[in-house]
Coordinates of C-alpha atoms in Angstrom, one line a residue:
X480 CA 92.2 92.5 126.1
X481 CA 92.0 94.9 123.2
X482 CA 89.1 94.7 120.8
X483 CA 90.0 92.9 117.5
X484 CA 88.3 92.9 114.1
X485 CA 86.5 89.6 115.0
X486 CA 84.7 91.4 117.8
X487 CA 82.9 93.6 115.3
X488 CA 79.6 93.0 113.5
X489 CA 79.7 93.2 109.7
X490 CA 78.8 96.9 109.4
X491 CA 81.4 98.0 111.9
X492 CA 83.9 95.7 110.3
X493 CA 83.3 97.5 107.0
X494 CA 83.7 100.9 108.6
X495 CA 87.0 99.8 110.1
X496 CA 88.4 98.3 107.0
X497 CA 87.5 101.4 105.0
X498 CA 89.6 103.7 107.2
X499 CA 92.5 105.2 105.4
X500 CA 94.9 103.7 107.9
X501 CA 93.4 100.2 107.2
X502 CA 93.8 100.7 103.5
X503 CA 97.5 101.7 103.8
X504 CA 99.7 100.8 106.7
X505 CA 102.8 102.3 105.2
X506 CA 103.5 105.7 106.6
X507 CA 103.6 108.4 103.9
X508 CA 104.1 112.2 104.2
X509 CA 100.9 113.9 105.3
X510 CA 100.0 115.3 101.9
X511 CA 99.5 111.8 100.4
X512 CA 95.9 110.9 101.4
X513 CA 93.5 108.2 100.4
X514 CA 90.4 108.8 102.6
X515 CA 88.4 110.9 100.2
X516 CA 89.0 108.5 97.3
X517 CA 88.0 105.5 99.3
X518 CA 84.9 107.2 100.6
X519 CA 83.7 108.2 97.1
X520 CA 84.3 104.7 95.7
X521 CA 82.4 103.1 98.6
X522 CA 79.5 105.4 98.0
X523 CA 79.4 104.6 94.3
X524 CA 79.6 100.8 95.1
X525 CA 76.5 101.1 97.3
X526 CA 74.6 102.1 94.1
X527 CA 76.6 100.4 91.4
X528 CA 78.2 97.0 91.8
X529 CA 79.5 96.8 88.2
X530 CA 83.2 97.7 88.5
X531 CA 84.3 96.1 85.2
X532 CA 84.1 97.2 81.6
X533 CA 82.3 94.9 79.2
X534 CA 83.9 93.6 76.0
X535 CA 82.2 93.2 72.6
X536 CA 80.5 90.0 73.8
X537 CA 79.1 91.8 76.8
X538 CA 81.4 89.9 79.2
X539 CA 83.4 91.4 82.0
X540 CA 86.9 92.5 81.3
X541 CA 88.9 91.4 84.4
X542 CA 92.0 93.1 85.9
X543 CA 93.7 89.7 86.1
X544 CA 94.7 90.2 82.5
X545 CA 96.6 93.3 83.2
X546 CA 99.9 94.1 85.0
X547 CA 100.5 96.9 87.5
X548 CA 96.9 97.0 88.7
X549 CA 98.3 97.7 92.2
X550 CA 101.0 100.3 92.7
X551 CA 104.1 98.5 93.8
X552 CA 106.5 100.2 96.2
X553 CA 109.8 98.3 96.5
X554 CA 111.7 99.2 99.7
X555 CA 115.2 98.3 100.5
X556 CA 115.1 95.9 103.4
X557 CA 118.7 95.8 104.8
X558 CA 120.5 98.7 103.0
X559 CA 122.0 96.2 100.6
X560 CA 120.4 93.7 98.3
X561 CA 117.3 92.5 100.1
X562 CA 114.0 94.2 99.4
X563 CA 110.4 94.2 100.6
X564 CA 107.4 94.8 98.4
X565 CA 104.6 96.9 99.6
X566 CA 101.5 97.5 97.5
X567 CA 98.9 100.2 97.3
X568 CA 96.0 98.0 96.2
X569 CA 93.9 99.4 93.4
X570 CA 91.3 101.4 95.5
X571 CA 88.3 100.1 93.6
X572 CA 89.4 96.5 94.0
X573 CA 90.2 97.1 97.7
X574 CA 86.8 98.7 98.5
X575 CA 84.9 96.1 96.4
X576 CA 86.6 93.3 98.3
X577 CA 85.8 95.0 101.7
X578 CA 82.2 95.3 100.7
X579 CA 82.0 91.6 99.8
X580 CA 83.8 90.4 102.9
X581 CA 81.6 92.4 105.2
X582 CA 78.2 91.4 103.7
X583 CA 76.3 89.9 106.6
X584 CA 76.4 86.2 105.6
X585 CA 80.0 86.4 104.4
X586 CA 81.1 88.0 107.6
X587 CA 79.3 85.3 109.5
X588 CA 81.1 82.6 107.5
X589 CA 84.5 84.2 108.1
X590 CA 83.9 84.5 111.9
X591 CA 82.7 80.9 112.1
X592 CA 86.0 79.8 110.4
X593 CA 88.0 81.6 113.1
X594 CA 85.9 79.9 115.7
X595 CA 87.0 76.6 114.3
X596 CA 90.7 77.7 114.5
X597 CA 90.6 78.2 118.3
X598 CA 93.3 75.9 119.6
X599 CA 96.0 76.1 122.3
X600 CA 98.1 78.0 119.7
X601 CA 97.6 81.6 120.6
X602 CA 97.3 84.1 117.8
X603 CA 98.6 87.5 119.0
X604 CA 98.3 89.3 115.7
X605 CA 94.6 89.7 114.9
X606 CA 94.1 93.3 113.7
X607 CA 93.3 95.6 116.6
X608 CA 90.4 98.0 116.4
X609 CA 91.6 101.2 118.1
X610 CA 90.4 104.7 118.1
X611 CA 91.2 106.3 114.7
X612 CA 94.9 107.1 114.1
X613 CA 96.2 105.1 117.0
X614 CA 96.3 101.7 115.4
X615 CA 100.1 101.1 115.5
X616 CA 100.4 102.1 119.2
X617 CA 97.5 99.8 120.2
X618 CA 99.0 96.9 118.1
X619 CA 102.4 97.4 119.6
X620 CA 101.0 97.5 123.2
X621 CA 99.1 94.3 122.5
X622 CA 102.2 92.6 121.1
X623 CA 104.1 93.5 124.3
X624 CA 101.3 92.2 126.5
X625 CA 100.5 89.0 124.5
X626 CA 103.9 88.1 123.2
X627 CA 106.8 89.5 125.3
X628 CA 105.2 89.6 128.7
X629 CA 103.4 86.3 128.3
X630 CA 106.6 84.7 127.1
X631 CA 108.3 85.8 130.3
X632 CA 105.5 84.4 132.4
X633 CA 105.7 81.1 130.6
X634 CA 109.2 80.7 132.0
X635 CA 107.4 79.5 135.2
X636 CA 105.8 76.6 133.3
X637 CA 108.2 75.6 130.6
X638 CA 111.9 74.9 130.3
X639 CA 112.6 75.6 126.6
X640 CA 111.6 78.2 124.1
X641 CA 111.9 77.7 120.3
X642 CA 111.8 80.6 117.8
X643 CA 111.0 80.3 114.1
X644 CA 109.2 82.1 111.3
X645 CA 108.0 81.7 107.8
X646 CA 110.1 82.8 104.8
X647 CA 108.4 85.6 102.8
X648 CA 105.0 84.7 104.3
X649 CA 102.8 87.1 102.3
X650 CA 104.6 86.3 99.1
X651 CA 104.2 82.6 99.6
X652 CA 100.5 82.4 100.5
X653 CA 98.6 80.2 98.0
X654 CA 95.4 82.1 97.3
X655 CA 93.4 78.9 96.8
X656 CA 94.1 78.0 100.4
X657 CA 91.9 80.9 101.5
X658 CA 88.6 79.2 100.6
X659 CA 90.0 76.0 102.2
X660 CA 90.5 78.0 105.4
X661 CA 87.1 79.6 105.4
X662 CA 84.9 76.7 104.1
X663 CA 87.1 73.6 104.6
X664 CA 89.0 72.1 101.7
X665 CA 86.2 69.6 100.9
X666 CA 83.5 72.3 100.6
X667 CA 85.8 74.7 98.7
X668 CA 86.6 72.0 96.1
X669 CA 82.9 71.4 95.5
X670 CA 81.8 75.0 95.4
X671 CA 84.1 76.7 92.9
X672 CA 82.1 79.8 92.1
X673 CA 82.4 83.2 93.8
X674 CA 79.2 82.7 95.8
X675 CA 81.5 81.3 98.5
X676 CA 83.3 84.3 100.0
X677 CA 86.6 82.3 100.1
X678 CA 86.5 81.9 96.3
X679 CA 85.5 85.6 95.9
X680 CA 88.6 86.6 97.9
X681 CA 90.7 84.2 95.8
X682 CA 89.4 85.8 92.6
X683 CA 89.9 89.3 93.9
X684 CA 93.5 88.6 94.8
X685 CA 94.3 87.1 91.4
X686 CA 92.8 90.3 89.9
X687 CA 95.4 92.3 91.8
X688 CA 98.3 90.1 90.8
X689 CA 98.0 89.5 87.0
X690 CA 96.2 86.2 87.6
X691 CA 98.8 84.7 89.8
X692 CA 97.8 82.4 92.7
X693 CA 100.9 82.8 94.8
X694 CA 101.2 85.8 97.1
X695 CA 99.0 88.5 98.6
X696 CA 99.8 92.2 98.7
X697 CA 101.5 93.5 101.8
X698 CA 100.7 96.9 103.3
X699 CA 97.1 96.9 104.5
X700 CA 95.1 95.7 107.5
X701 CA 92.8 93.9 105.1
X702 CA 95.7 91.7 103.8
X703 CA 96.9 91.2 107.4
X704 CA 93.4 89.8 108.2
X705 CA 93.4 87.6 105.1
X706 CA 96.8 86.3 106.0
X707 CA 95.4 85.4 109.5
X708 CA 92.8 83.2 107.8
X709 CA 95.5 81.0 106.2
X710 CA 97.8 81.1 109.3
X711 CA 94.9 80.2 111.6
X712 CA 94.1 77.3 109.3
X713 CA 97.7 76.2 109.6
X714 CA 97.4 76.5 113.4
X715 CA 94.4 74.2 113.5
X716 CA 96.2 71.7 111.2
X717 CA 99.3 71.8 113.5
X718 CA 97.3 71.4 116.6
X719 CA 95.5 68.3 115.2
X720 CA 98.9 66.7 114.3
X721 CA 100.4 67.0 117.8
X722 CA 100.0 64.4 120.5
X723 CA 97.4 65.5 123.1
X724 CA 99.6 64.4 125.9
X725 CA 102.4 66.7 124.8
X726 CA 103.0 69.7 127.1
X727 CA 103.5 72.8 125.0
X728 CA 102.3 76.4 124.4
X729 CA 102.6 78.3 121.1
X730 CA 102.3 82.0 120.6
X731 CA 102.1 83.1 117.0
X732 CA 102.4 86.8 115.9
X733 CA 101.7 86.7 112.2
X734 CA 104.4 84.4 110.8
X735 CA 106.6 84.5 113.9
X736 CA 106.3 81.5 116.3
X737 CA 107.4 81.1 119.9
X738 CA 107.1 77.5 121.0
X739 CA 107.3 76.6 124.7
X740 CA 108.0 73.0 125.8
X741 CA 109.5 71.0 128.7
X742 CA 111.8 69.0 126.5
X743 CA 114.0 69.7 123.5
X744 CA 112.6 66.6 121.8
X745 CA 109.0 68.0 122.0
X746 CA 110.2 71.3 120.5
X747 CA 112.0 69.6 117.7
X748 CA 108.8 67.5 117.0
X749 CA 106.6 70.6 116.8
X750 CA 109.1 72.4 114.5
X751 CA 109.2 69.3 112.3
X752 CA 105.4 68.9 112.0
X753 CA 105.0 72.7 111.3
X754 CA 107.6 72.4 108.6
X755 CA 105.7 69.5 107.0
X756 CA 102.4 71.4 107.1
X757 CA 103.9 74.5 105.6
X758 CA 105.5 72.6 102.7
X759 CA 102.0 71.3 101.8
X760 CA 100.9 74.9 101.6
X761 CA 103.9 76.0 99.5
X762 CA 105.6 77.7 102.4
X763 CA 108.7 77.0 104.5
X764 CA 110.3 77.9 107.8
X765 CA 113.3 80.2 107.9
X766 CA 116.2 78.0 109.0
X767 CA 118.4 81.0 109.8
X768 CA 115.9 82.2 112.3
X769 CA 115.0 78.9 113.9
X770 CA 116.7 78.3 117.2
X771 CA 116.0 77.3 120.8
X772 CA 117.1 78.3 124.3
X773 CA 116.6 77.1 127.9
X774 CA 116.9 80.7 129.1
X775 CA 113.3 81.7 128.5
X776 CA 113.5 85.1 130.2
X777 CA 116.3 86.6 128.1
X778 CA 115.2 84.8 125.0
X779 CA 111.7 86.3 125.4
X780 CA 113.1 89.8 125.1
X781 CA 114.6 90.7 121.7
X782 CA 118.4 91.1 121.8
X783 CA 118.2 94.6 120.4
X784 CA 115.8 95.7 123.2
X785 CA 118.2 94.4 125.8
X786 CA 121.0 96.2 124.1
X787 CA 119.0 99.4 124.2
X788 CA 118.2 99.0 127.8
X789 CA 121.8 98.6 128.7
X790 CA 123.1 101.3 126.4
X791 CA 120.5 104.1 126.8
X792 CA 121.4 107.1 124.5
X793 CA 119.7 109.4 127.0
X794 CA 122.6 108.9 129.4
X795 CA 124.6 111.1 127.0
X796 CA 124.2 114.9 127.2
X797 CA 125.1 116.1 123.7
X798 CA 123.4 115.1 120.5
X799 CA 126.5 113.8 118.7
X800 CA 127.2 111.3 121.5
X801 CA 123.5 110.4 121.6
X802 CA 123.6 109.6 117.9
X803 CA 126.8 107.6 118.3
X804 CA 125.1 105.4 120.9
X805 CA 122.2 104.9 118.6
X806 CA 124.6 104.1 115.7
X807 CA 126.2 101.4 117.9
X808 CA 122.7 100.0 118.4
X809 CA 122.1 100.1 114.6
X810 CA 125.5 98.4 113.9
X811 CA 124.7 95.6 116.3
X812 CA 121.0 95.2 115.5
X813 CA 120.3 96.7 112.1
X814 CA 116.8 97.5 111.1
X815 CA 115.5 96.5 114.5
X816 CA 112.4 97.7 116.4
X817 CA 114.6 99.1 119.2
X818 CA 116.5 101.2 116.8
X819 CA 113.4 102.7 115.4
X820 CA 112.1 103.3 118.9
X821 CA 115.3 105.0 120.0
X822 CA 115.2 107.4 117.0
X823 CA 111.6 108.2 117.5
X824 CA 112.2 109.0 121.2
X825 CA 115.2 111.2 120.1
X826 CA 113.0 112.9 117.5
X827 CA 110.3 113.6 120.1
X828 CA 112.9 115.0 122.5
X829 CA 114.4 117.3 119.8
X830 CA 110.9 118.4 118.8
X831 CA 110.2 119.5 122.4
X832 CA 113.5 121.4 122.7
X833 CA 113.1 123.4 119.5
X834 CA 109.5 124.5 119.9
X835 CA 108.9 128.1 119.1
X836 CA 109.4 130.5 121.9
X837 CA 105.8 131.6 122.0
X838 CA 104.9 128.1 123.2
X839 CA 107.5 128.2 126.0
X840 CA 106.1 128.7 129.5
X841 CA 109.5 129.0 131.3
X842 CA 112.9 130.6 130.5
X843 CA 114.4 127.1 130.8
X844 CA 112.7 126.1 127.5
X845 CA 113.9 129.2 125.7
X846 CA 117.5 128.4 126.8
X847 CA 117.0 124.8 125.7
X848 CA 115.8 125.9 122.3
X849 CA 118.7 128.3 121.9
X850 CA 121.2 125.7 122.9
X851 CA 120.0 123.0 120.7
X852 CA 119.7 125.3 117.6
X853 CA 123.2 126.5 118.2
X854 CA 124.4 122.9 118.3
X855 CA 122.6 122.2 115.0
X856 CA 124.2 125.2 113.3
X857 CA 127.7 124.5 114.5
X858 CA 127.8 120.8 114.0
X859 CA 125.2 120.0 111.4
X860 CA 127.7 118.3 109.0
X861 CA 128.8 115.9 111.7
X862 CA 125.3 115.2 112.9
X863 CA 124.0 114.6 109.4
X864 CA 126.9 112.3 108.6
X865 CA 126.2 110.1 111.6
X866 CA 122.5 110.1 110.9
X867 CA 122.9 109.2 107.2
X868 CA 125.3 106.4 108.1
X869 CA 122.5 105.0 110.3
X870 CA 119.9 105.4 107.6
X871 CA 122.0 103.7 104.9
X872 CA 121.8 100.4 106.6
X873 CA 118.4 100.7 108.2
X874 CA 115.6 101.4 105.7
X875 CA 112.8 100.9 108.2
X876 CA 113.8 104.2 109.9
X877 CA 113.5 106.4 106.8
X878 CA 110.6 108.6 108.0
X879 CA 112.1 109.3 111.4
X880 CA 115.5 109.8 109.8
X881 CA 114.0 112.6 107.6
X882 CA 112.2 114.0 110.7
X883 CA 115.4 114.3 112.7
X884 CA 117.3 115.6 109.6
X885 CA 114.7 118.4 109.1
X886 CA 115.2 119.6 112.7
X887 CA 119.0 119.7 112.2
X888 CA 119.1 121.6 108.9
X889 CA 116.0 123.8 109.2
X890 CA 117.8 126.9 110.3
X891 CA 121.0 126.6 108.2
X892 CA 121.4 128.7 105.1
X893 CA 119.6 127.7 101.9
X894 CA 122.9 127.1 100.2
X895 CA 124.1 124.7 102.9
X896 CA 120.7 123.0 103.0
X897 CA 120.8 122.3 99.3
X898 CA 124.3 121.0 99.6
X899 CA 123.3 118.6 102.4
X900 CA 120.4 117.3 100.4
X901 CA 122.6 116.8 97.4
X902 CA 125.2 114.9 99.4
X903 CA 122.5 112.7 100.9
X904 CA 121.1 111.9 97.5
X905 CA 124.6 111.1 96.2
X906 CA 125.0 108.6 99.1
X907 CA 121.7 106.9 98.3
X908 CA 121.7 107.1 94.5
X909 CA 123.2 103.6 94.1
X910 CA 121.0 102.0 96.7
X911 CA 118.3 99.9 94.9
X912 CA 114.6 100.3 95.7
X913 CA 115.0 103.7 97.5
X914 CA 111.7 105.3 96.2
X915 CA 110.3 105.3 99.8
X916 CA 113.3 107.3 101.1
X917 CA 113.0 109.8 98.2
X918 CA 109.3 110.3 99.0
X919 CA 110.3 111.4 102.5
X920 CA 113.3 113.5 101.4
X921 CA 110.9 115.2 99.0
X922 CA 109.0 116.3 102.2
X923 CA 112.0 118.5 103.1
X924 CA 112.9 119.5 99.6
X925 CA 109.4 120.9 98.9
X926 CA 109.8 123.4 101.8
X927 CA 113.3 124.3 100.8
X928 CA 112.3 124.8 97.1
X929 CA 114.8 122.2 96.0
X930 CA 113.6 120.7 92.7
X931 CA 114.9 117.2 91.8
X932 CA 113.7 114.4 89.6
X933 CA 113.6 110.9 90.9
X934 CA 112.2 107.6 89.7
X935 CA 108.7 106.7 90.9
X936 CA 105.2 107.6 89.8
X937 CA 104.1 108.5 93.3
X938 CA 107.0 110.9 93.7
X939 CA 106.2 112.5 90.4
X940 CA 102.6 112.8 91.3
X941 CA 103.6 114.8 94.4
X942 CA 106.2 116.9 92.4
X943 CA 103.6 117.9 89.8
X944 CA 100.9 118.5 92.5
X945 CA 98.4 116.6 90.3
X946 CA 94.9 117.8 90.9
X947 CA 93.4 115.0 88.8
X948 CA 94.4 111.7 87.2
X949 CA 96.2 108.9 89.0
X950 CA 98.6 107.1 86.7
X951 CA 100.0 105.0 89.6
X952 CA 97.2 102.4 89.1
X953 CA 96.6 100.6 85.8
X954 CA 92.8 101.2 85.3
X955 CA 91.8 102.3 81.9
X956 CA 91.5 99.1 80.0
X957 CA 89.3 97.2 82.5
X958 CA 87.7 99.6 85.0
X959 CA 84.1 100.7 84.4
X960 CA 83.9 104.4 83.3
X961 CA 82.0 105.5 86.4
X962 CA 84.7 104.3 88.7
X963 CA 87.5 105.5 86.4
X964 CA 86.1 109.0 86.6
X965 CA 86.2 108.8 90.4
X966 CA 89.8 107.8 90.2
X967 CA 90.6 110.7 87.9
X968 CA 88.6 113.3 89.8
X969 CA 89.8 112.6 93.4
X970 CA 93.4 113.4 93.9
X971 CA 95.4 111.6 96.5
X972 CA 97.7 114.6 96.7
X973 CA 96.5 117.3 99.1
X974 CA 97.9 120.5 97.7
X975 CA 96.6 122.5 100.6
X976 CA 98.6 120.3 103.0
X977 CA 101.7 120.9 100.8
X978 CA 101.3 124.6 100.9
X979 CA 101.1 124.6 104.7
X980 CA 104.2 122.4 105.3
X981 CA 106.7 123.7 107.9
X982 CA 110.4 123.5 107.7
X983 CA 110.5 121.0 110.5
X984 CA 108.9 117.6 110.1
X985 CA 106.6 117.2 113.1
X986 CA 106.9 114.1 115.2
X987 CA 103.2 113.3 114.7
X988 CA 103.9 112.9 110.9
X989 CA 106.1 109.9 111.5
X990 CA 105.4 108.5 115.0
X991 CA 102.9 105.8 113.9
X992 CA 105.0 104.2 111.2
X993 CA 105.1 100.4 111.5
X994 CA 107.3 98.3 109.3

């Protein structure tokens, strides 16, 4: 079994949570970097724990009194009206919270809490600790092993599988429930100061969210871990409510539940009890995604994955037909993991075919390169049209969409390239919450010297190639001057990386995106 964050001692846990990929799990173009900034803040915190300004009465000025402390990135969820909110947590608040959580005694309290959660409800979503820069791959492999494969195996023991999940899980988490989970509700209500790490986490989260007690930021490994504290507490609560004689097995991956029973009645009972517990926590199950089946094998494999297995795009020889097969997958299973996987595989295949001749070891590769580039030049409008149609309805694939797009249009004339970009922007201009897409289209536009203005502070930061100052986080009124200067002096935009961008978006730039 893969190593999880709970297998680490406090010092290694701190090191893991301070990795750039732990701070931000949203895939950005390679010139947006946070590692240097996080490192500098952490070093300063080792010598100076005072992160807040003082008011005239020499009392701390807390960020909970200010809006937009975190940078909010709204992303379109379904190509229409649904949206998902990712947040780049204010880096000083993030690092400060990591330091507090990973103090020796605090880390011991947290690990002890998870020991209490151990039940016959299996958590398959504890953050994995992989080698650097392979976190997504390791997490996906672990999901396949602990969720999909295990679900199929359980078909030998059980007759029914129930699926359900929690509506807007991260947005619904009540921050006061975090100290309940770590210290028990009784202790948390007695000890209301920040000496208890649960209360310290609660206070930190309110500081990131304008004093609100509902919801935690989504978009970092740290918040995934904090969510597991609450969800593990719910697991324990649910386990205690169920009859010990009941035959069941539950696998939970974050807010997604798979419940195995030998009778429909037992499954209904578990769903009902879970729903009651969640209501007490201010959360609720998603009725539209709650269903059961007595076909455990097929129900264990996501429908989009079965569709992809049956309708493999690689059976088609030319790119247009391959894209049409993938479009069929997107029409039937929009925004699915299988769609993203198919496009990433196509992107990787295209990348291999168009590699520069100097890397080719055989004439076959040179022929392949020539053939695919000819197809791009002759059919780019058709290919781009199909690709854009897929992207319009599937926001999770924006990075790989841009990567494939870059390969198709790289060698066409500058005039045609500009026209293509303009047409794409026109298609997306009325789509709400498209800043994330524009950040990736900007990756192509930079190399093509296409200047356009879009809404979004992060986009503007890239466009201006800011060497100092970070207006994306609200800091000035509450952040101690020492830390404010670090924020100002350490850019998250790597101008050297921008200057070295190639026309083609490399597969490695997008292949570990996880939505």
